[in-house]
Coordinates of C-alpha atoms in Angstrom, one line a residue:
M1 CA -69.5 -39.0 -23.1
N2 CA -68.7 -38.5 -26.8
S3 CA -65.2 -39.9 -26.4
V4 CA -66.5 -43.1 -24.8
A5 CA -68.8 -43.7 -27.8
Q6 CA -65.9 -42.9 -30.2
K7 CA -63.7 -45.5 -28.4
I8 CA -66.3 -48.1 -28.7
E9 CA -66.9 -47.3 -32.4
E10 CA -63.1 -47.4 -33.1
K11 CA -63.1 -51.0 -31.7
Y12 CA -65.5 -52.2 -34.4
K13 CA -64.3 -50.1 -37.4
K14 CA -62.2 -51.6 -40.1
K15 CA -58.7 -50.2 -40.3
N16 CA -58.6 -49.7 -44.1
V17 CA -61.7 -48.9 -46.3
V18 CA -61.8 -48.3 -50.0
D19 CA -62.6 -44.8 -51.0
I20 CA -66.1 -45.1 -52.5
K21 CA -67.9 -42.2 -54.2
S22 CA -71.3 -41.8 -55.8
G23 CA -71.3 -42.8 -59.4
D24 CA -68.6 -45.5 -58.9
T25 CA -69.2 -49.0 -60.3
I26 CA -68.0 -51.4 -57.6
K27 CA -67.9 -55.1 -56.8
V28 CA -68.9 -55.9 -53.2
H29 CA -67.6 -59.3 -52.0
Q30 CA -70.1 -60.3 -49.3
K31 CA -70.0 -63.4 -47.1
V32 CA -73.4 -65.2 -47.2
R33 CA -74.4 -68.0 -44.9
E34 CA -77.0 -70.4 -46.1
G35 CA -77.8 -73.1 -43.6
G36 CA -74.5 -74.7 -42.6
K37 CA -72.6 -73.5 -45.7
E38 CA -70.8 -70.2 -46.3
R39 CA -70.0 -68.7 -49.6
I40 CA -68.9 -65.4 -51.1
Q41 CA -71.4 -63.5 -53.2
I42 CA -70.3 -60.7 -55.5
F43 CA -72.7 -57.8 -56.1
E44 CA -71.7 -55.4 -58.8
G45 CA -73.4 -52.2 -59.5
M46 CA -73.3 -48.4 -59.4
V47 CA -73.1 -46.5 -56.1
L48 CA -76.1 -44.3 -55.7
R49 CA -75.3 -42.9 -52.3
V50 CA -72.6 -42.8 -49.6
T51 CA -73.6 -41.6 -46.1
R52 CA -71.6 -41.0 -42.9
R53 CA -68.2 -42.0 -44.3
G54 CA -66.2 -41.6 -41.1
S55 CA -68.8 -43.2 -38.8
L56 CA -69.2 -46.8 -37.8
S57 CA -72.8 -46.6 -39.1
G58 CA -71.7 -45.4 -42.6
T59 CA -73.6 -46.9 -45.5
F60 CA -73.5 -47.0 -49.3
T61 CA -76.3 -48.0 -51.7
V62 CA -75.5 -50.0 -54.8
R63 CA -77.9 -50.3 -57.7
R64 CA -77.9 -53.0 -60.4
I65 CA -80.2 -54.1 -63.2
S66 CA -80.9 -57.8 -62.9
S67 CA -83.1 -59.5 -65.5
G68 CA -84.6 -56.1 -66.4
V69 CA -85.5 -55.3 -62.8
G70 CA -83.6 -52.7 -60.7
V71 CA -82.1 -54.1 -57.5
E72 CA -80.7 -51.9 -54.8
K73 CA -78.7 -53.1 -51.8
T74 CA -77.6 -50.9 -48.9
F75 CA -74.4 -52.1 -47.1
L76 CA -72.7 -51.0 -44.0
I77 CA -69.2 -49.8 -44.8
H78 CA -67.7 -51.5 -41.7
A79 CA -69.9 -54.6 -41.7
P80 CA -67.9 -57.8 -40.9
N81 CA -69.6 -59.8 -43.6
I82 CA -68.2 -57.5 -46.3
L83 CA -64.9 -59.0 -47.2
K84 CA -63.8 -56.7 -50.0
I85 CA -64.9 -53.7 -52.0
E86 CA -63.4 -53.3 -55.5
V87 CA -63.8 -50.1 -57.6
V88 CA -64.2 -51.1 -61.2
K89 CA -65.1 -47.7 -62.8
R90 CA -65.2 -44.2 -61.6
T91 CA -67.5 -41.6 -63.2
K92 CA -68.0 -37.9 -63.0
V93 CA -71.1 -36.8 -61.1
R94 CA -72.1 -33.6 -59.4
R95 CA -74.4 -35.0 -56.7
N96 CA -74.0 -37.1 -53.7
Y97 CA -77.4 -38.9 -54.0
L98 CA -78.2 -40.1 -57.5
T99 CA -81.9 -40.6 -57.3
Y100 CA -82.4 -39.7 -60.9
M101 CA -80.6 -42.9 -62.0
R102 CA -83.7 -44.9 -61.0
E103 CA -85.8 -43.5 -63.8
L104 CA -83.1 -43.8 -66.5
T105 CA -82.9 -46.9 -68.8
G106 CA -80.7 -48.1 -71.6
K107 CA -77.9 -45.9 -72.9
S108 CA -79.0 -43.0 -70.7
V109 CA -77.8 -44.8 -67.6
R110 CA -74.2 -44.6 -68.8
L111 CA -72.1 -41.8 -67.3
A112 CA -68.9 -40.2 -68.5
G113 CA -65.9 -42.2 -67.2
V114 CA -63.0 -40.6 -65.4
D115 CA -59.4 -42.0 -65.6
F116 CA -58.2 -43.2 -62.2
D117 CA -55.5 -45.5 -60.9
R118 CA -57.4 -48.7 -60.2
E119 CA -54.6 -50.4 -58.4
A120 CA -54.0 -47.5 -56.1
V121 CA -57.6 -47.2 -55.1
N122 CA -58.1 -51.0 -54.6
V123 CA -54.9 -51.7 -52.6
I124 CA -56.5 -52.2 -49.3
H125 CA -55.4 -55.3 -47.4
D126 CA -57.6 -56.5 -44.6
E127 CA -55.9 -59.5 -43.0
K128 CA -59.0 -60.7 -41.2
A129 CA -61.1 -60.6 -44.4
E130 CA -58.4 -62.3 -46.5
A131 CA -58.0 -65.0 -43.8
E132 CA -61.7 -65.6 -43.7
E133 CA -61.9 -65.7 -47.5
A134 CA -59.1 -68.3 -47.6
K135 CA -60.8 -70.3 -44.8
I136 CA -64.1 -70.4 -46.8
H137 CA -62.2 -71.4 -49.9
E138 CA -60.4 -74.2 -48.1
E139 CA -63.6 -75.5 -46.6
A140 CA -65.2 -75.6 -50.0
L141 CA -62.2 -77.5 -51.4
A142 CA -62.3 -79.9 -48.4
K143 CA -66.0 -80.6 -49.1
H144 CA -65.3 -81.1 -52.8
D145 CA -62.5 -83.5 -52.0
E146 CA -64.7 -85.4 -49.5
L147 CA -67.5 -85.7 -52.1
A148 CA -65.0 -86.8 -54.7
A149 CA -63.6 -89.5 -52.4
K150 CA -67.2 -90.8 -51.6
E151 CA -68.0 -90.9 -55.3
A152 CA -64.8 -92.8 -56.0
Q153 CA -65.5 -95.2 -53.2
E154 CA -69.1 -95.8 -54.5
R155 CA -67.8 -96.2 -58.1
A156 CA -65.2 -98.8 -56.9
K157 CA -67.9 -100.7 -55.1
E158 CA -70.1 -100.7 -58.2
E159 CA -67.2 -101.8 -60.4
A160 CA -66.4 -104.6 -57.9
K161 CA -70.0 -105.7 -58.0
A162 CA -70.0 -105.6 -61.8
E163 CA -66.8 -107.6 -62.0
A164 CA -68.1 -110.2 -59.5
A165 CA -71.3 -110.5 -61.5
L166 CA -69.3 -110.8 -64.8
A167 CA -67.0 -113.4 -63.3
K168 CA -70.0 -115.4 -62.0
H169 CA -71.7 -115.2 -65.4
Q170 CA -68.5 -116.2 -67.2
A171 CA -68.0 -119.2 -64.8
K172 CA -71.6 -120.2 -65.4
A173 CA -71.2 -119.9 -69.2
E174 CA -68.0 -121.9 -69.1
A175 CA -69.7 -124.6 -67.0
E176 CA -72.6 -124.8 -69.4
Q177 CA -70.3 -124.9 -72.4
S178 CA -68.1 -127.6 -70.9
E179 CA -71.3 -129.5 -70.0
A180 CA -72.6 -129.1 -73.5
T181 CA -69.3 -130.4 -75.0
S182 CA -69.2 -133.3 -72.6
D183 CA -72.8 -134.2 -73.6
A184 CA -71.9 -133.9 -77.2
K185 CA -68.9 -136.2 -76.8
G186 CA -70.8 -138.6 -74.5
P187 CA -73.5 -139.8 -77.0
A188 CA -71.0 -140.0 -79.8
V189 CA -68.7 -142.3 -77.8
S190 CA -71.7 -144.5 -76.9
Q191 CA -72.8 -144.8 -80.5
E192 CA -69.3 -145.9 -81.5
K193 CA -69.3 -148.7 -78.9
E194 CA -72.6 -150.1 -80.2

């Protein structure tokens, strides 16, 4: 019975996962869908807790201070909407669950840093996530190009209208000027004949 559940879990687990520990400062690249648009949102903060590392239901909680308010988010380690996890800083802590960090403010929040090989920790390549990130980026570029083309087309129409109006105005001004010069010449010629 247990082996069947494990087989099902293995199907949905990610192959490679970054080693996250409590006290790490990380960046979580999360795919967010708003209406019909998809974008990548980066949430950076300190890991307060990591639970069930080897399990499909493993989670980690990240805390960040945003506009003076503490914000905590709990993510599933193997969630498909998490594209990348990047360890920025590693600190020395003695606990797995850092509840005491919630009460701390200012300089007391800082923890002693530990030297670590950032490249070695963050070298996890998930082809699916990278392909999806590239796809989202290409869609955004395509939409941007489409909007730029529409704007250029509208600008060209407005310029054509302006040029047509200017040409019409110039033609009208030239006609009035030629009419005025012919009127000025006309009475002068008639006075000479008299």
